[in-house]
GROMACS .gro file of N, CA and C in nm:
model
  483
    1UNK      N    1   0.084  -0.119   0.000
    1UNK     CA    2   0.000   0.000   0.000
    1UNK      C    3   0.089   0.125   0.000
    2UNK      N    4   0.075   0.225  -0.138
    2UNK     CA    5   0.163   0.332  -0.151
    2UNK      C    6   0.066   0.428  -0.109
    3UNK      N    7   0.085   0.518  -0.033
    3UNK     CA    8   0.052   0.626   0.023
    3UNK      C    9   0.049   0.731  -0.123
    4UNK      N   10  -0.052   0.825  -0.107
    4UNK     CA   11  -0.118   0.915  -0.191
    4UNK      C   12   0.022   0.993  -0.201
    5UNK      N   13   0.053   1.057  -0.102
    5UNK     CA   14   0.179   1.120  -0.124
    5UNK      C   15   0.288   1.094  -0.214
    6UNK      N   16   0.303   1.003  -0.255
    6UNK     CA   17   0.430   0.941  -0.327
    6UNK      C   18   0.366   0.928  -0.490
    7UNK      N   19   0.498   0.930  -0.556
    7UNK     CA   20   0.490   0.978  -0.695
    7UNK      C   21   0.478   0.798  -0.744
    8UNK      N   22   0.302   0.764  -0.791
    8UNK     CA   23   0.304   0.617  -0.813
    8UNK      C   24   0.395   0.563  -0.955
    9UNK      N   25   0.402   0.457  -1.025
    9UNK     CA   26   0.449   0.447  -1.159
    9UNK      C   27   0.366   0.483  -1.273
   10UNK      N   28   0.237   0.487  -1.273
   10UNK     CA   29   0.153   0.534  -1.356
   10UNK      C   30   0.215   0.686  -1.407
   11UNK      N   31   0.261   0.746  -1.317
   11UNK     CA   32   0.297   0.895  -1.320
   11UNK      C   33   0.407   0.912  -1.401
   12UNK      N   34   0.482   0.827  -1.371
   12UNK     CA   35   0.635   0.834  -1.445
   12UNK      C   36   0.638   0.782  -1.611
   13UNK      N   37   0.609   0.863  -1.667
   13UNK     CA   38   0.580   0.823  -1.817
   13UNK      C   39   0.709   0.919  -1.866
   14UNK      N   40   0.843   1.007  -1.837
   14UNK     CA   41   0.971   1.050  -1.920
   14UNK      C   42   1.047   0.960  -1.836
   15UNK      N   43   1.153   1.008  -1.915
   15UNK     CA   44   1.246   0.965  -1.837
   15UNK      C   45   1.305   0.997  -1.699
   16UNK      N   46   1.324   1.149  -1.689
   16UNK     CA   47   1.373   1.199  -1.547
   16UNK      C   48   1.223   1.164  -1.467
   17UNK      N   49   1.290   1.155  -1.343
   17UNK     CA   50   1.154   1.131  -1.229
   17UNK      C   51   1.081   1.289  -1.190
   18UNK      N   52   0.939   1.236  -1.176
   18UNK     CA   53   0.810   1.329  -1.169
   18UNK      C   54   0.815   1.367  -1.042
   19UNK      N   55   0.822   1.458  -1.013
   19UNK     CA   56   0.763   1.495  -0.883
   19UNK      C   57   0.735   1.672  -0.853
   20UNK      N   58   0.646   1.681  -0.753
   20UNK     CA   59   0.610   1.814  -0.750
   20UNK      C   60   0.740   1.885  -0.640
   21UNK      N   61   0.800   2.009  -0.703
   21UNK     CA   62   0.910   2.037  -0.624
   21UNK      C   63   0.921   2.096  -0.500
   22UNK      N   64   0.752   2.145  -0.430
   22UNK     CA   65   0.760   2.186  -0.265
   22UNK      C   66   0.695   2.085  -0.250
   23UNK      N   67   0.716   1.949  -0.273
   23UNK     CA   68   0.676   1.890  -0.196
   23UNK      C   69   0.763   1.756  -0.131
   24UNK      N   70   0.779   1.737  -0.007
   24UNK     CA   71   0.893   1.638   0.042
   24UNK      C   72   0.832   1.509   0.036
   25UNK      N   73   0.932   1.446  -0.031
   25UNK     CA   74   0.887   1.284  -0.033
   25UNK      C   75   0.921   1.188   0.073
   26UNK      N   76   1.034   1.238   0.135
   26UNK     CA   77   1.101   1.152   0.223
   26UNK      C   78   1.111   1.154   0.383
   27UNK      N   79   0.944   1.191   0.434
   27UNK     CA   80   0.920   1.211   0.514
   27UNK      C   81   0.905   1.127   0.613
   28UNK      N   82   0.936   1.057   0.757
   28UNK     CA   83   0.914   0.957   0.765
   28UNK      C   84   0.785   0.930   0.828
   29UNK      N   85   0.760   0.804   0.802
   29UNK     CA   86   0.612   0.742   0.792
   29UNK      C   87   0.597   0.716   0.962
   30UNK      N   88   0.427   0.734   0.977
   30UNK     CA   89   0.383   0.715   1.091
   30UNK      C   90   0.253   0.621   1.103
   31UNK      N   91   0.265   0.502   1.148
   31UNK     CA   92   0.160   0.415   1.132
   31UNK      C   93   0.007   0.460   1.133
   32UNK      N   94  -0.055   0.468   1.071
   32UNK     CA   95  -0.213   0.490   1.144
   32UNK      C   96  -0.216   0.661   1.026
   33UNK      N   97  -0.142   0.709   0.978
   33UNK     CA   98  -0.144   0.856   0.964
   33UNK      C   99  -0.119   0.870   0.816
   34UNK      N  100  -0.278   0.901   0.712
   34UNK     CA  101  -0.256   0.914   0.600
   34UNK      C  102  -0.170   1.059   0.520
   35UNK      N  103  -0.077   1.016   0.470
   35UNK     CA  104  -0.019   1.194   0.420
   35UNK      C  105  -0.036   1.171   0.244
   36UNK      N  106  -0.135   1.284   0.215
   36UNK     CA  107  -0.202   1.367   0.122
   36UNK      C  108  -0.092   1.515   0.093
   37UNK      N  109   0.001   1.458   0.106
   37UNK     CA  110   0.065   1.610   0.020
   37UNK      C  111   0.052   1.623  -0.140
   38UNK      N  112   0.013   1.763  -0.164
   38UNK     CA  113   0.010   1.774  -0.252
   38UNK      C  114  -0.020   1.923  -0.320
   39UNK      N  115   0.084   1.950  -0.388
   39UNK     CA  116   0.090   2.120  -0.390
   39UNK      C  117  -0.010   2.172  -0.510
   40UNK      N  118  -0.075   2.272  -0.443
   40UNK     CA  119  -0.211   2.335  -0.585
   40UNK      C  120  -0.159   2.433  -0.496
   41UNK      N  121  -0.199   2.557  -0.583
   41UNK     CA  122  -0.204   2.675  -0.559
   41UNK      C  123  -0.322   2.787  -0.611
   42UNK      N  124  -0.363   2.879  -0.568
   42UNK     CA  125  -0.406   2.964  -0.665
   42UNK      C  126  -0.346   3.038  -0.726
   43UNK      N  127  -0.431   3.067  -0.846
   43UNK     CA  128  -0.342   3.174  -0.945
   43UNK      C  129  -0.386   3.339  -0.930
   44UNK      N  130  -0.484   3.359  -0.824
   44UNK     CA  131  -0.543   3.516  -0.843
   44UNK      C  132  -0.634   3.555  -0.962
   45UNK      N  133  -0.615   3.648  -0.979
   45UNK     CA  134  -0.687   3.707  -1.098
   45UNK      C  135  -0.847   3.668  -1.093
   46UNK      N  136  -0.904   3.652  -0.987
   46UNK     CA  137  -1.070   3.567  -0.986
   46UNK      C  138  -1.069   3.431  -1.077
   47UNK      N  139  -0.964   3.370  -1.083
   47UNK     CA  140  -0.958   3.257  -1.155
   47UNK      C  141  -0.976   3.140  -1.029
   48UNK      N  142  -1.110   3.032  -1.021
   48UNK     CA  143  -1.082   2.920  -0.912
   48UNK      C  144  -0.992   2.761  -1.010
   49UNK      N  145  -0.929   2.719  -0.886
   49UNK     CA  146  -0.860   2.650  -0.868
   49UNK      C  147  -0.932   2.530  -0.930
   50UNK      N  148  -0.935   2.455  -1.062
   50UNK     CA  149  -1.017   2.321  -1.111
   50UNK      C  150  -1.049   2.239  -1.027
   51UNK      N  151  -1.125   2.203  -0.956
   51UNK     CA  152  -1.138   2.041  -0.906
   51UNK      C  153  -1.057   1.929  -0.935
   52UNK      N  154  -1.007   1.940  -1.043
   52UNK     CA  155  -0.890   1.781  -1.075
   52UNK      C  156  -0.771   1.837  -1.072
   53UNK      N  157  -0.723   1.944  -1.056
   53UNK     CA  158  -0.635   1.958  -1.013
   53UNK      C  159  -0.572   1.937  -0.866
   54UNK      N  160  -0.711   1.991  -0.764
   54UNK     CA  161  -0.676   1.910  -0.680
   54UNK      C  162  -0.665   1.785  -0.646
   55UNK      N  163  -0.769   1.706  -0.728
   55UNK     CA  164  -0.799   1.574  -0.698
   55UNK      C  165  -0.692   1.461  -0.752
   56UNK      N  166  -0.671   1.490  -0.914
   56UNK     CA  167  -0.633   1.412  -0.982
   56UNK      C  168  -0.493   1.446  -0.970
   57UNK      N  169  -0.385   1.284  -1.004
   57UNK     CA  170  -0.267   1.287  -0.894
   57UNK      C  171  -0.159   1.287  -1.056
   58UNK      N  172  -0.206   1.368  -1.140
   58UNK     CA  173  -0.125   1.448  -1.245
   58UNK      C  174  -0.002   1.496  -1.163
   59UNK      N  175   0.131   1.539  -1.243
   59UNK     CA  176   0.229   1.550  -1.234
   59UNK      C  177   0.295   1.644  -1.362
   60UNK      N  178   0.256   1.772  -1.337
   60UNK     CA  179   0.300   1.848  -1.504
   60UNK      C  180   0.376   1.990  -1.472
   61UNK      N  181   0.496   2.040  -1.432
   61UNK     CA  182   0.564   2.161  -1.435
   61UNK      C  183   0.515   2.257  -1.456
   62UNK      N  184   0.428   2.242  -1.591
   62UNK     CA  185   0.414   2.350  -1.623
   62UNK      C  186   0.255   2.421  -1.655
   63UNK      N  187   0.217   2.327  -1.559
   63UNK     CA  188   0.078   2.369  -1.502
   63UNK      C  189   0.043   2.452  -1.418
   64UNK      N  190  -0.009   2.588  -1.435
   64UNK     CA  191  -0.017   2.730  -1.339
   64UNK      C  192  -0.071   2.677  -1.209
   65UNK      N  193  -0.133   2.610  -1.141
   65UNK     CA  194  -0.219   2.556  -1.036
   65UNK      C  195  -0.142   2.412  -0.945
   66UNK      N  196  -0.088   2.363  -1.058
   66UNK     CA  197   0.019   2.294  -0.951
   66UNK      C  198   0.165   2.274  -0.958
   67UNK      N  199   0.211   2.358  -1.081
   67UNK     CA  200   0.364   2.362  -1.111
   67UNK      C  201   0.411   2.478  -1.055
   68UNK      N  202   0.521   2.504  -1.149
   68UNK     CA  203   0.619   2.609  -1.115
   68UNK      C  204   0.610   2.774  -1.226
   69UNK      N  205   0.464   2.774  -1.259
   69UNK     CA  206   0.443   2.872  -1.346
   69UNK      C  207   0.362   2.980  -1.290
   70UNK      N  208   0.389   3.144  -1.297
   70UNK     CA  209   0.305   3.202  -1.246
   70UNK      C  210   0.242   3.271  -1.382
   71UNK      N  211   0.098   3.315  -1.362
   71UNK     CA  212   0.021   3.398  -1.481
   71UNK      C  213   0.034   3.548  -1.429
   72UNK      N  214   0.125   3.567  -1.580
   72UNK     CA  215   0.154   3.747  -1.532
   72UNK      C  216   0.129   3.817  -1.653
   73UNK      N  217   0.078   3.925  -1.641
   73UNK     CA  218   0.077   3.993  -1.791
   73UNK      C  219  -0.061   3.955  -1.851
   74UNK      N  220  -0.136   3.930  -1.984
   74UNK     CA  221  -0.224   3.978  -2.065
   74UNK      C  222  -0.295   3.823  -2.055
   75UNK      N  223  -0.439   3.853  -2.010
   75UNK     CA  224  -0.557   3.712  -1.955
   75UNK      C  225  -0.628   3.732  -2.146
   76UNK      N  226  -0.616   3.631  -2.222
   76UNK     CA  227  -0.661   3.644  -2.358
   76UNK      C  228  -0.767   3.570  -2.365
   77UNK      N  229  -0.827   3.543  -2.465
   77UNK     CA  230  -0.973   3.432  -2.496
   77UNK      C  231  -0.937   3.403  -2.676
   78UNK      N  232  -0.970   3.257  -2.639
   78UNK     CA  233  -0.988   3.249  -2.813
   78UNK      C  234  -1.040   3.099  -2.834
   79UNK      N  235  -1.130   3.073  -2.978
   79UNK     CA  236  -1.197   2.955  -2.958
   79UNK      C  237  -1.043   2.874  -3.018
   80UNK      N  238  -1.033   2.730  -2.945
   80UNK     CA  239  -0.956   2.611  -2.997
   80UNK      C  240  -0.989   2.561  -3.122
   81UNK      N  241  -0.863   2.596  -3.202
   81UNK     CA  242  -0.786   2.540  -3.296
   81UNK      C  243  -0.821   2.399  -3.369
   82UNK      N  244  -0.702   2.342  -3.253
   82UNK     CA  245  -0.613   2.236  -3.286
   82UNK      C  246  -0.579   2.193  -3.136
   83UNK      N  247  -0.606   2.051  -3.115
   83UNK     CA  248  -0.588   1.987  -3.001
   83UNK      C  249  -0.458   1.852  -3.054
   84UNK      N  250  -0.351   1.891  -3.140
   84UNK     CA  251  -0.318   1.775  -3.173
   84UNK      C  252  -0.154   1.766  -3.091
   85UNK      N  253  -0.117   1.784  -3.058
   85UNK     CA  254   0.007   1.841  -3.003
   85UNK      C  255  -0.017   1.785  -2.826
   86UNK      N  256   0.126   1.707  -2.773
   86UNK     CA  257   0.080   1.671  -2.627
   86UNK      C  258   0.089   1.820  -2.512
   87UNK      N  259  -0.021   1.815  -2.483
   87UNK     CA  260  -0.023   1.884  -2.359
   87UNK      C  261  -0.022   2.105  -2.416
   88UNK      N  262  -0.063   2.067  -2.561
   88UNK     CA  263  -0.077   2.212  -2.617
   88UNK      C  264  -0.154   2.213  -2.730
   89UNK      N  265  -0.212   2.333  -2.691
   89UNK     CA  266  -0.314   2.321  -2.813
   89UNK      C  267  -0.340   2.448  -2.869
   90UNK      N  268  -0.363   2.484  -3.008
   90UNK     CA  269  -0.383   2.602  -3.082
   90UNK      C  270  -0.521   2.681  -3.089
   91UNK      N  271  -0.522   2.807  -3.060
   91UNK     CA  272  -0.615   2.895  -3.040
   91UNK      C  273  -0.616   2.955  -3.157
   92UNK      N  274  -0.772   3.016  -3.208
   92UNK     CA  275  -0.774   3.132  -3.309
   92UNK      C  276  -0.829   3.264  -3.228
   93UNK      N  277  -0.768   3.386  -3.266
   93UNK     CA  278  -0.784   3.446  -3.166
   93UNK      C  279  -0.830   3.569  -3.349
   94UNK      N  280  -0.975   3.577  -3.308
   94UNK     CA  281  -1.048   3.687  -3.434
   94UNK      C  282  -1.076   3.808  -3.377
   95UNK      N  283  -1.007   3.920  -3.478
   95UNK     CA  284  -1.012   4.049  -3.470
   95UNK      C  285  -1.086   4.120  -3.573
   96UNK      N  286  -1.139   4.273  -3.574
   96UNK     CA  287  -1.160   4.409  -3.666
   96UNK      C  288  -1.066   4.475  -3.664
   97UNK      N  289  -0.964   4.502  -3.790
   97UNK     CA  290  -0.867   4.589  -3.838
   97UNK      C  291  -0.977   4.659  -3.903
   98UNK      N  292  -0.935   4.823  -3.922
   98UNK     CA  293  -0.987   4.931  -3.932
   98UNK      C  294  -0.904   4.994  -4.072
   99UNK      N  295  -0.952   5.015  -4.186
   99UNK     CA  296  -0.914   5.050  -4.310
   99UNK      C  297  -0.931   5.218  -4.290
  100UNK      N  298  -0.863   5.297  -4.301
  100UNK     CA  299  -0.918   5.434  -4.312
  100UNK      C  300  -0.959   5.504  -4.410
  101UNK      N  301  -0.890   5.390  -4.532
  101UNK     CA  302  -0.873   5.468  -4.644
  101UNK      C  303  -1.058   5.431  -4.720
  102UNK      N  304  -1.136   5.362  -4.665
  102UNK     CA  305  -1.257   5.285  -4.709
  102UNK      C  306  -1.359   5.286  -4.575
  103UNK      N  307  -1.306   5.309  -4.498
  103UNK     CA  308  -1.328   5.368  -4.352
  103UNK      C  309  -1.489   5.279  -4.313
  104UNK      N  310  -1.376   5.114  -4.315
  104UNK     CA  311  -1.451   5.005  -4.328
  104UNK      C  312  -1.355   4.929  -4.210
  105UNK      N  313  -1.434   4.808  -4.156
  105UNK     CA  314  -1.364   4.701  -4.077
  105UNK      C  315  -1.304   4.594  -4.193
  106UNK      N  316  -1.151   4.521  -4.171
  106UNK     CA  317  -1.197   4.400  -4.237
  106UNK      C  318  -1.132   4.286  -4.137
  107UNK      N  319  -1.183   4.156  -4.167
  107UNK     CA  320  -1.175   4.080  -4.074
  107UNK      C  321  -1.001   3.994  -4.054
  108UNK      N  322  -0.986   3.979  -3.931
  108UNK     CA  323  -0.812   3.922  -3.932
  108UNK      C  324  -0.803   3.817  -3.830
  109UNK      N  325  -0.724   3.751  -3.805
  109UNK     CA  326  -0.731   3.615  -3.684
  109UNK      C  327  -0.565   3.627  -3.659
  110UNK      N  328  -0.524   3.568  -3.558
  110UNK     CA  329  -0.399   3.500  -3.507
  110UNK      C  330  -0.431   3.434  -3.465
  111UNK      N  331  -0.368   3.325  -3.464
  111UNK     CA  332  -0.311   3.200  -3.373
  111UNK      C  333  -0.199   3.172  -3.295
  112UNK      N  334  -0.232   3.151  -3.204
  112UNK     CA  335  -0.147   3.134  -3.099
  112UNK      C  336  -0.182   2.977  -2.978
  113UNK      N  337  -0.035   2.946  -2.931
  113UNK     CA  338  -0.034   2.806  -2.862
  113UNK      C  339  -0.012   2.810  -2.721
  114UNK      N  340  -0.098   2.717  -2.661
  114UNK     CA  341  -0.123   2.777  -2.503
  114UNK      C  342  -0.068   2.648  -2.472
  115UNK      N  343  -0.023   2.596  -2.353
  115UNK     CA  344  -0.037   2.472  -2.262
  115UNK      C  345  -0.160   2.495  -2.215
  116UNK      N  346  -0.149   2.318  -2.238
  116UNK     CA  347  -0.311   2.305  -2.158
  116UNK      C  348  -0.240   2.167  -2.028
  117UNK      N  349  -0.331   2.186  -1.928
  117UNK     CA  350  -0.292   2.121  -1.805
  117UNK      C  351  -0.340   2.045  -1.812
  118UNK      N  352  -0.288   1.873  -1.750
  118UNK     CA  353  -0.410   1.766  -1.761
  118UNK      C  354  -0.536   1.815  -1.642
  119UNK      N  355  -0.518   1.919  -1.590
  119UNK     CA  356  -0.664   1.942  -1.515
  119UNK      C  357  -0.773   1.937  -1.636
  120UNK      N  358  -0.727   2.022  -1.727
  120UNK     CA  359  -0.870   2.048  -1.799
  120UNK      C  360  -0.848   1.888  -1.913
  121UNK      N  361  -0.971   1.843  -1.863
  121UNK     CA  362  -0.937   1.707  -1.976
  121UNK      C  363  -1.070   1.687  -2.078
  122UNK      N  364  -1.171   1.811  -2.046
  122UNK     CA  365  -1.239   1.768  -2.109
  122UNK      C  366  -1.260   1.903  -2.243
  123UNK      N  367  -1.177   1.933  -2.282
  123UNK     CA  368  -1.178   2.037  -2.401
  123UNK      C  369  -1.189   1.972  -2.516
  124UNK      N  370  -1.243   2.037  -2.577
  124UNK     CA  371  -1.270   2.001  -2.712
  124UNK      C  372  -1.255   2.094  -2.801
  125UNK      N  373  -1.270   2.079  -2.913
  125UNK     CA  374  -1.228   2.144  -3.084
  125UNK      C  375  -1.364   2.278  -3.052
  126UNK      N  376  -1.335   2.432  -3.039
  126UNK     CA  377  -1.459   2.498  -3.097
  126UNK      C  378  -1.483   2.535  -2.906
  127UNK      N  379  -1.430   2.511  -2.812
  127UNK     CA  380  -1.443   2.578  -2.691
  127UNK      C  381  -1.383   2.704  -2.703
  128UNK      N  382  -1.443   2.792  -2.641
  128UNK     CA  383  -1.348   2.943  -2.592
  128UNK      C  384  -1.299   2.880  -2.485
  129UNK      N  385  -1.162   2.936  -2.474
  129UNK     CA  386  -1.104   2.899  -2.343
  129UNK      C  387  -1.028   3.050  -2.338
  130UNK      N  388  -1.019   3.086  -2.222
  130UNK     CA  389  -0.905   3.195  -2.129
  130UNK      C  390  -0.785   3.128  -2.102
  131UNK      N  391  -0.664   3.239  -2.144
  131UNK     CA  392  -0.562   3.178  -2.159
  131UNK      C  393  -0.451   3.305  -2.078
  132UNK      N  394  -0.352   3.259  -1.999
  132UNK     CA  395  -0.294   3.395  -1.916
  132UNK      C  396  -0.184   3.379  -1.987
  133UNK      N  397  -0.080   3.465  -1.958
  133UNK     CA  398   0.018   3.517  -2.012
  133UNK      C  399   0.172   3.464  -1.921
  134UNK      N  400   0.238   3.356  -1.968
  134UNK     CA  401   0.321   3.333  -1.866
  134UNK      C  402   0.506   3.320  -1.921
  135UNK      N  403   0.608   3.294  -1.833
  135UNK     CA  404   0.739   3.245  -1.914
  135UNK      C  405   0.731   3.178  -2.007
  136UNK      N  406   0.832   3.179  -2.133
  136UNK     CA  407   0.775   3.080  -2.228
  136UNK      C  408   0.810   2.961  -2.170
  137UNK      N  409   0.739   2.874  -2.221
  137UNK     CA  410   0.745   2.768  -2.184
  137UNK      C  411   0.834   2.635  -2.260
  138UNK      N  412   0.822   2.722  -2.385
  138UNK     CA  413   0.897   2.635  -2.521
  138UNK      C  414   0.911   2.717  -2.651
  139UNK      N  415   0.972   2.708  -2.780
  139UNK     CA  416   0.974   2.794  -2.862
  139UNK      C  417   0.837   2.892  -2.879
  140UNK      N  418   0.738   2.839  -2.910
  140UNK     CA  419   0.667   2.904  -2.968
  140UNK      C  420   0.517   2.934  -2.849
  141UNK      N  421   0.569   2.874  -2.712
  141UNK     CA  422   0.433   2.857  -2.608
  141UNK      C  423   0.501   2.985  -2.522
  142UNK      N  424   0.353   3.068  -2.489
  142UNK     CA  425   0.404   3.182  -2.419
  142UNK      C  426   0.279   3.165  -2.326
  143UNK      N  427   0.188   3.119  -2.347
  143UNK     CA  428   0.059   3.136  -2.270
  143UNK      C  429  -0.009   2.961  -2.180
  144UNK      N  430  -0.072   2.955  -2.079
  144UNK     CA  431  -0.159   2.853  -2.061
  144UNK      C  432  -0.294   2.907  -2.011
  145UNK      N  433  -0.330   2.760  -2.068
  145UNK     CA  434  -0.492   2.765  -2.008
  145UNK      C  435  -0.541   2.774  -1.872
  146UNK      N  436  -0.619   2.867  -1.839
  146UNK     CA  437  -0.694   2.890  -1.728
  146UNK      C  438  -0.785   2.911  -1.700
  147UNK      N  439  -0.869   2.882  -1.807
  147UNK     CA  440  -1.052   2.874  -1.793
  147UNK      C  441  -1.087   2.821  -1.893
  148UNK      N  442  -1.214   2.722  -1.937
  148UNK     CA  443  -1.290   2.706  -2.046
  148UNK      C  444  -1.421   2.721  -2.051
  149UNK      N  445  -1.468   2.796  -2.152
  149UNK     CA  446  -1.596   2.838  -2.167
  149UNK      C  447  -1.669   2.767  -2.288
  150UNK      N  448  -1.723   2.652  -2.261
  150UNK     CA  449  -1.788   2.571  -2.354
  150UNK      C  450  -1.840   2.615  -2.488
  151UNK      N  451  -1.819   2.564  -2.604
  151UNK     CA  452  -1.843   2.629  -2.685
  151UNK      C  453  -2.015   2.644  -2.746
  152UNK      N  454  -2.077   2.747  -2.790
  152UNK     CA  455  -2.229   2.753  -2.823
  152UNK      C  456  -2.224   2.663  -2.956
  153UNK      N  457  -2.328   2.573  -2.985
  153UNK     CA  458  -2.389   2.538  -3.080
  153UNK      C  459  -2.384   2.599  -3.189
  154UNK      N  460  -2.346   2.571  -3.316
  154UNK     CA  461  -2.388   2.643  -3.421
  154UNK      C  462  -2.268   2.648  -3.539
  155UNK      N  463  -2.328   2.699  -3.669
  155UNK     CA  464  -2.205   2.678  -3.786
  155UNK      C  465  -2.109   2.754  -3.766
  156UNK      N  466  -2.001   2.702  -3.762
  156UNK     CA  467  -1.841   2.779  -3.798
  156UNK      C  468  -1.836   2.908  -3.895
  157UNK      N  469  -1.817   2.987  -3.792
  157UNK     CA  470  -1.820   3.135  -3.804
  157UNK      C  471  -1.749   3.260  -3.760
  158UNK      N  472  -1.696   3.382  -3.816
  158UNK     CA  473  -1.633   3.445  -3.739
  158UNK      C  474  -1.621   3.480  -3.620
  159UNK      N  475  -1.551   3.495  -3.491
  159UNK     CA  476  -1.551   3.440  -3.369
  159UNK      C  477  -1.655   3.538  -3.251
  160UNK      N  478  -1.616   3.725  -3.312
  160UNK     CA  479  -1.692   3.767  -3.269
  160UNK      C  480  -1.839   3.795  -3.309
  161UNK      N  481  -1.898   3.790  -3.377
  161UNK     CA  482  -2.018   3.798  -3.415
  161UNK      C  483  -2.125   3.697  -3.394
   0.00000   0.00000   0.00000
């Protein structure tokens, strides 16, 4: 019987060993006395803390809520992409550029790649999700996920309208 505390083998899927870094593994054991360590944090910003993040015994760095990442700088929204990539996924993020010369809107998008945490496991293709602004994380990842807002029903369409 392995105690909740300890990093099981299910977890260890790289090579270097998983573990959350404020948290001590090598504590010694006391008969009768279950230890539940396990580091979540909040992130501020009126953002709450997922439920599986606390619950579920994930192991990911670079997860704002139980890694070593803080959300600083610009909270964005944009509907999902592309979910094909482990543990990141692509946002379209739709704008109005302003022509002066026709003194008309015309329509523009970026894309951009967030980490997504195994907290959120149930996203799908066509959700808005909120995304904060953090260290990069890898070449081209500057942002993770920190909210999802289910996506409405209906045909594929420009994002604000």
């Amino acid at each position: 019987q392995v105690p909740s505390a300890h990093v099981t083998m299910d977890q260890q899927t790289e090579r270097a060993y998983q573990k959350q870094a404020p948290v001590f593994e090598n504590r010694k054991r006391v008969v009768g006395k279950k230890a539940a360590n396990r580091y979540v944090k909040n992130i501020g910003l009126g953002i709450k803390v997922p439920r599986e993040a606390r619950e579920l015994n994930y192991i990911d760095k670079k997860c704002p809520f139980t890694g070593q990442v803080s959300i600083r700088g610009r909270i964005l929204s944009g509907v999902v992409k592309s979910l094909k990539m482990q543990r990141t996924l692509t946002i379209r993020r739709d704008y109005l550029h302003y022509i002066k010369k026709y003194n008309r809107f015309e329509k523009r998008h970026r894309n951009l790649s967030a980490h997504v945490s195994p907290a959120f496991r149930d996203i799908k293709l066509g959700d808005m999700v909120h995304v904060g602004q953090c260290r990069p994380l890898s070449k081209t990842v500057r942002f993770n996920v920190v909210r999802i807002a289910k996506a409405a029903g209906g045909k594929k369409q420009f994002g604000k309208f």
